[in-house]
Short mmCIF file of C-alpha atoms in Angstrom, two decimals:
data_model
loop_
_atom_site.label_atom_id
_atom_site.label_comp_id
_atom_site.label_asym_id
_atom_site.label_seq_id
_atom_site.Cartn_x
_atom_site.Cartn_y
_atom_site.Cartn_z
CA MET A 54 98.47 88.81 6.15
CA SER A 55 96.77 86.85 3.41
CA LEU A 56 96.28 88.50 0.03
CA THR A 57 92.58 88.90 0.82
CA ASP A 58 93.44 90.64 4.10
CA LYS A 59 95.78 92.96 2.23
CA ALA A 60 92.99 93.79 -0.22
CA ILE A 61 90.63 94.53 2.69
CA ALA A 62 93.27 96.75 4.31
CA ARG A 63 93.78 98.70 1.08
CA ILE A 64 90.07 99.37 0.65
CA ARG A 65 89.82 100.44 4.29
CA ARG A 66 92.76 102.80 3.76
CA MET A 67 91.02 104.33 0.74
CA ILE A 68 88.01 105.03 2.99
CA ARG A 69 90.12 106.44 5.84
CA GLU A 70 92.02 108.72 3.48
CA GLY A 71 88.86 110.01 1.85
CA GLU A 72 89.26 108.43 -1.57
CA LEU A 73 86.00 106.63 -0.89
CA VAL A 74 83.51 108.57 1.22
CA PRO A 75 80.31 107.33 2.92
CA GLY A 76 77.63 106.70 0.32
CA SER A 77 80.06 106.71 -2.61
CA LYS A 78 80.03 104.06 -5.29
CA LEU A 79 83.09 101.86 -5.81
CA PRO A 80 84.58 101.63 -9.29
CA PRO A 81 83.61 98.50 -11.24
CA GLU A 82 85.20 95.35 -9.85
CA GLN A 83 87.58 94.86 -12.76
CA GLN A 84 88.74 98.50 -12.67
CA LEU A 85 89.28 98.55 -8.91
CA ALA A 86 91.14 95.23 -9.01
CA ALA A 87 93.44 96.59 -11.71
CA GLU A 88 94.05 99.85 -9.81
CA LEU A 89 95.01 97.93 -6.68
CA GLY A 90 97.01 95.30 -8.53
CA LEU A 91 94.75 92.47 -7.39
CA SER A 92 92.96 89.60 -9.10
CA ARG A 93 89.21 89.88 -9.50
CA ASN A 94 88.75 86.85 -7.22
CA LEU A 95 90.72 88.52 -4.42
CA MET A 96 88.79 91.73 -4.92
CA ARG A 97 85.51 89.84 -4.77
CA GLU A 98 86.50 88.12 -1.49
CA ALA A 99 87.59 91.44 0.02
CA VAL A 100 84.30 93.08 -0.92
CA LYS A 101 82.32 90.17 0.58
CA SER A 102 84.19 90.52 3.88
CA LEU A 103 83.59 94.27 4.00
CA VAL A 104 79.89 93.74 3.24
CA VAL A 105 79.65 91.41 6.26
CA ALA A 106 81.40 94.09 8.34
CA ARG A 107 78.80 96.63 7.13
CA VAL A 108 81.50 98.79 5.54
CA LEU A 109 80.21 98.14 2.03
CA GLU A 110 76.81 97.25 0.65
CA ILE A 111 75.93 95.66 -2.69
CA ARG A 112 72.93 97.11 -4.48
CA ARG A 113 71.79 94.58 -7.01
CA GLY A 114 71.88 95.91 -10.53
CA ASP A 115 73.58 99.10 -9.39
CA GLY A 116 76.97 98.33 -7.86
CA THR A 117 78.86 98.37 -4.59
CA TYR A 118 78.68 101.35 -2.25
CA VAL A 119 80.32 102.52 0.94
CA THR A 120 77.71 102.46 3.72
CA SER A 121 76.93 105.42 5.95
CA LEU A 122 79.68 104.16 8.32
CA ALA A 123 77.43 105.21 11.22
CA PRO A 124 78.50 103.84 14.63
CA GLY A 125 75.25 101.93 15.08
CA LEU A 126 75.90 100.14 11.79
CA LEU A 127 79.61 99.41 12.16
CA LEU A 128 79.29 98.29 15.78
CA GLU A 129 76.42 95.88 15.08
CA GLY A 130 78.81 92.96 15.18
CA LEU A 131 79.85 93.81 18.73
CA GLY A 132 76.56 92.48 20.09
CA GLY A 133 77.10 89.11 18.44
CA ALA A 134 80.66 88.95 19.74
CA VAL A 135 79.58 89.77 23.30
CA GLU A 136 76.91 87.06 23.18
CA LEU A 137 79.58 84.47 22.38
CA LEU A 138 81.82 85.34 25.32
CA GLN A 139 82.51 82.23 27.36
CA GLY A 140 82.88 81.66 31.10
CA ASP A 141 81.80 83.92 33.92
CA THR A 142 82.08 87.15 31.98
CA VAL A 143 78.87 88.68 33.32
CA LEU A 144 80.77 90.30 36.20
CA GLU A 145 83.33 91.76 33.80
CA LEU A 146 80.54 93.21 31.69
CA THR A 147 78.84 94.56 34.81
CA GLU A 148 82.12 96.24 35.74
CA VAL A 149 82.28 97.83 32.30
CA ARG A 150 78.70 98.97 32.69
CA ARG A 151 79.59 100.52 36.07
CA LEU A 152 82.51 102.40 34.49
CA PHE A 153 80.53 103.76 31.53
CA GLU A 154 76.87 104.10 32.43
CA PRO A 155 77.06 106.57 35.37
CA VAL A 156 79.24 108.94 33.35
CA ALA A 157 76.89 108.60 30.39
CA THR A 158 73.92 109.34 32.66
CA ALA A 159 75.69 112.50 33.87
CA LEU A 160 76.18 113.56 30.26
CA ALA A 161 72.51 112.87 29.55
CA ALA A 162 71.55 115.20 32.41
CA THR A 163 73.23 118.09 30.56
CA ARG A 164 71.59 117.32 27.21
CA ILE A 165 68.24 115.67 27.87
CA THR A 166 65.19 117.28 26.29
CA ASP A 167 61.63 117.39 27.57
CA ASP A 168 60.67 114.76 25.00
CA ASP A 169 63.54 112.54 26.19
CA LEU A 170 62.37 112.93 29.80
CA ALA A 171 58.84 111.95 28.81
CA GLU A 172 60.23 108.76 27.26
CA VAL A 173 62.22 107.94 30.39
CA GLU A 174 59.17 108.62 32.57
CA ARG A 175 57.07 106.33 30.38
CA HIS A 176 59.42 103.40 30.98
CA LEU A 177 59.54 104.10 34.71
CA ALA A 178 55.74 104.01 34.80
CA ALA A 179 55.84 100.70 32.91
CA MET A 180 58.31 99.35 35.47
CA ARG A 181 55.92 100.24 38.28
CA ASP A 182 53.07 98.47 36.48
CA ALA A 183 55.25 95.39 35.97
CA ARG A 184 56.61 95.12 39.52
CA ASP A 185 55.07 91.63 39.85
CA ASP A 186 56.42 90.42 36.50
CA ILE A 187 60.22 90.33 36.75
CA GLU A 188 60.82 89.59 33.07
CA LEU A 189 58.63 92.47 31.95
CA LEU A 190 60.08 94.79 34.59
CA THR A 191 63.61 93.96 33.41
CA MET A 192 62.63 94.66 29.83
CA HIS A 193 61.40 98.14 30.76
CA ASP A 194 64.43 98.61 33.01
CA ALA A 195 66.64 98.10 29.95
CA ALA A 196 64.44 100.44 27.89
CA PHE A 197 64.68 103.09 30.64
CA HIS A 198 68.48 103.07 30.47
CA ARG A 199 68.44 102.94 26.68
CA ALA A 200 66.32 106.09 26.62
CA VAL A 201 68.67 107.83 29.08
CA ILE A 202 71.80 106.98 27.11
CA ARG A 203 70.15 107.92 23.83
CA ALA A 204 69.52 111.36 25.35
CA THR A 205 73.29 111.97 25.29
CA GLY A 206 73.08 112.24 21.52
CA ASN A 207 76.21 110.08 21.32
CA GLU A 208 75.45 107.18 18.99
CA THR A 209 78.77 105.44 19.59
CA LEU A 210 78.28 105.46 23.36
CA ALA A 211 74.67 104.33 23.04
CA THR A 212 75.61 101.41 20.79
CA LEU A 213 78.47 100.24 23.00
CA LEU A 214 76.39 100.34 26.17
CA GLU A 215 73.44 98.63 24.50
CA HIS A 216 75.59 95.63 23.58
CA ILE A 217 77.39 95.50 26.92
CA SER A 218 74.35 95.87 29.18
CA GLY A 219 72.24 93.56 27.01
CA ARG A 220 74.49 90.64 27.96
CA THR A 221 73.71 91.24 31.66
CA LEU A 222 69.92 91.00 31.33
CA ARG A 223 69.68 87.32 32.24
CA ALA A 224 71.63 87.97 35.43
CA ARG A 225 69.31 90.85 36.29
CA VAL A 226 66.26 88.61 35.80
CA TRP A 227 67.90 86.06 38.12
CA ARG A 228 68.36 88.71 40.80
CA GLY A 229 64.72 89.75 40.47
CA LEU A 230 63.52 86.17 40.85
CA ALA A 231 65.83 85.34 43.74
CA ASP A 232 65.52 88.56 45.74
CA ALA A 233 61.95 89.37 46.80
CA ASP A 234 62.82 93.02 47.48
CA ALA A 235 64.76 93.61 44.25
CA ALA A 236 61.83 94.98 42.24
CA GLU A 237 60.93 97.68 44.76
CA ARG A 238 64.56 98.69 45.28
CA THR A 239 65.12 98.83 41.54
CA ILE A 240 62.13 101.14 41.07
CA VAL A 241 63.32 103.42 43.88
CA GLU A 242 66.79 103.61 42.32
CA HIS A 243 65.31 104.49 38.93
CA VAL A 244 63.18 107.21 40.51
CA ALA A 245 66.41 108.74 41.90
CA ILE A 246 67.97 108.69 38.43
CA LEU A 247 64.89 110.32 36.89
CA ASP A 248 64.76 113.03 39.58
CA ALA A 249 68.40 113.91 38.88
CA LEU A 250 67.69 114.10 35.14
CA VAL A 251 64.66 116.32 35.72
CA ALA A 252 66.90 118.61 37.80
CA ARG A 253 69.51 118.55 35.00
CA ASP A 254 72.08 117.81 37.71
CA PRO A 255 74.95 115.76 36.20
CA ASN A 256 76.68 115.05 39.53
CA LEU A 257 73.49 113.78 41.13
CA ALA A 258 72.64 111.79 38.00
CA GLN A 259 76.06 110.13 37.99
CA ALA A 260 75.81 109.29 41.70
CA ALA A 261 72.30 107.82 41.33
CA ALA A 262 73.30 105.69 38.34
CA LEU A 263 76.48 104.52 40.08
CA MET A 264 74.54 103.46 43.16
CA HIS A 265 72.05 101.57 41.00
CA VAL A 266 74.62 99.64 38.95
CA ASN A 267 76.80 99.05 41.99
CA THR A 268 73.87 97.48 43.88
CA THR A 269 73.36 94.98 41.08
CA GLU A 270 77.07 94.24 40.79
CA ARG A 271 77.47 93.67 44.54
CA TRP A 272 74.49 91.28 44.60
CA LEU A 273 75.88 89.33 41.64
CA ARG A 274 79.31 89.03 43.20
CA ASP A 275 77.86 87.64 46.41
CA HIS A 276 75.52 85.17 44.77
CA LEU A 277 77.79 84.02 41.96
CA ALA A 278 80.28 83.06 44.66
CA GLU A 279 77.59 80.87 46.20
CA GLU A 280 76.04 79.44 43.02
CA GLY A 281 79.16 79.26 40.86
CA ARG A 282 77.16 80.29 37.82
CA ILE A 283 73.91 81.97 36.80
CA PRO A 284 71.03 79.47 37.02
CA ALA A 285 69.08 78.75 33.86
CA VAL A 286 66.44 81.46 33.93
CA THR A 287 64.28 82.82 31.17
CA GLY A 288 65.58 86.05 29.68
CA PRO A 289 63.35 89.10 29.28
CA ARG A 290 60.79 88.96 26.52
CA PRO A 291 61.58 90.84 23.28
CA ASP A 292 61.13 94.58 23.65
CA PRO A 293 57.92 95.60 21.81
CA ASP A 294 59.26 99.17 21.65
CA PRO A 295 63.01 98.90 20.85
CA THR A 296 63.35 102.48 19.59
#
């Protein structure tokens, strides 16, 4: 480990052990460097790295603070890392989605509120309206699943799945453009998921979500074998309602 890495590790340990709690202010740079036996330059580099990692934040004119350390904040970098994955990783990510999303949908069925259901229903209605616009339909498809996973109340799970499934959107647009029946089948599969959520039936919800993700994965496996790669297709337009 470099000296900077050691400094980063020591600050992380102080946070893990409760010496620095979320929202707390770090001692002045010179004091903290002296307490840890580090030079001010090393301390400054360590702080910069932890700011990039969203562990610390610098408030100009006030000092350096520990962030909230919320999962959505700390896992932000995961999305950027997933986007940089090279090669034919879309199938691997689809496999991960198949492993996580059905179980998460089952959990949502046990926790979903009436307001959550209304949000899911709104995105399903938008999917129906967009059945002739694959990019728009895919955007609302993603929003549908985002609303379902958010209904679990598990921020860590929601953040992980958002970054994983987001990388598969281009492949899902490709399927919609290449398969004339994909839009109608997708809507039917989402209706099954919604019905299971309305019934608050976790087993049915898990089965419906598994069938939906598995259909997409099977299609991708077949057609990636033929094409060798995903053709250059336009990804879905930015979500006007990302919440």
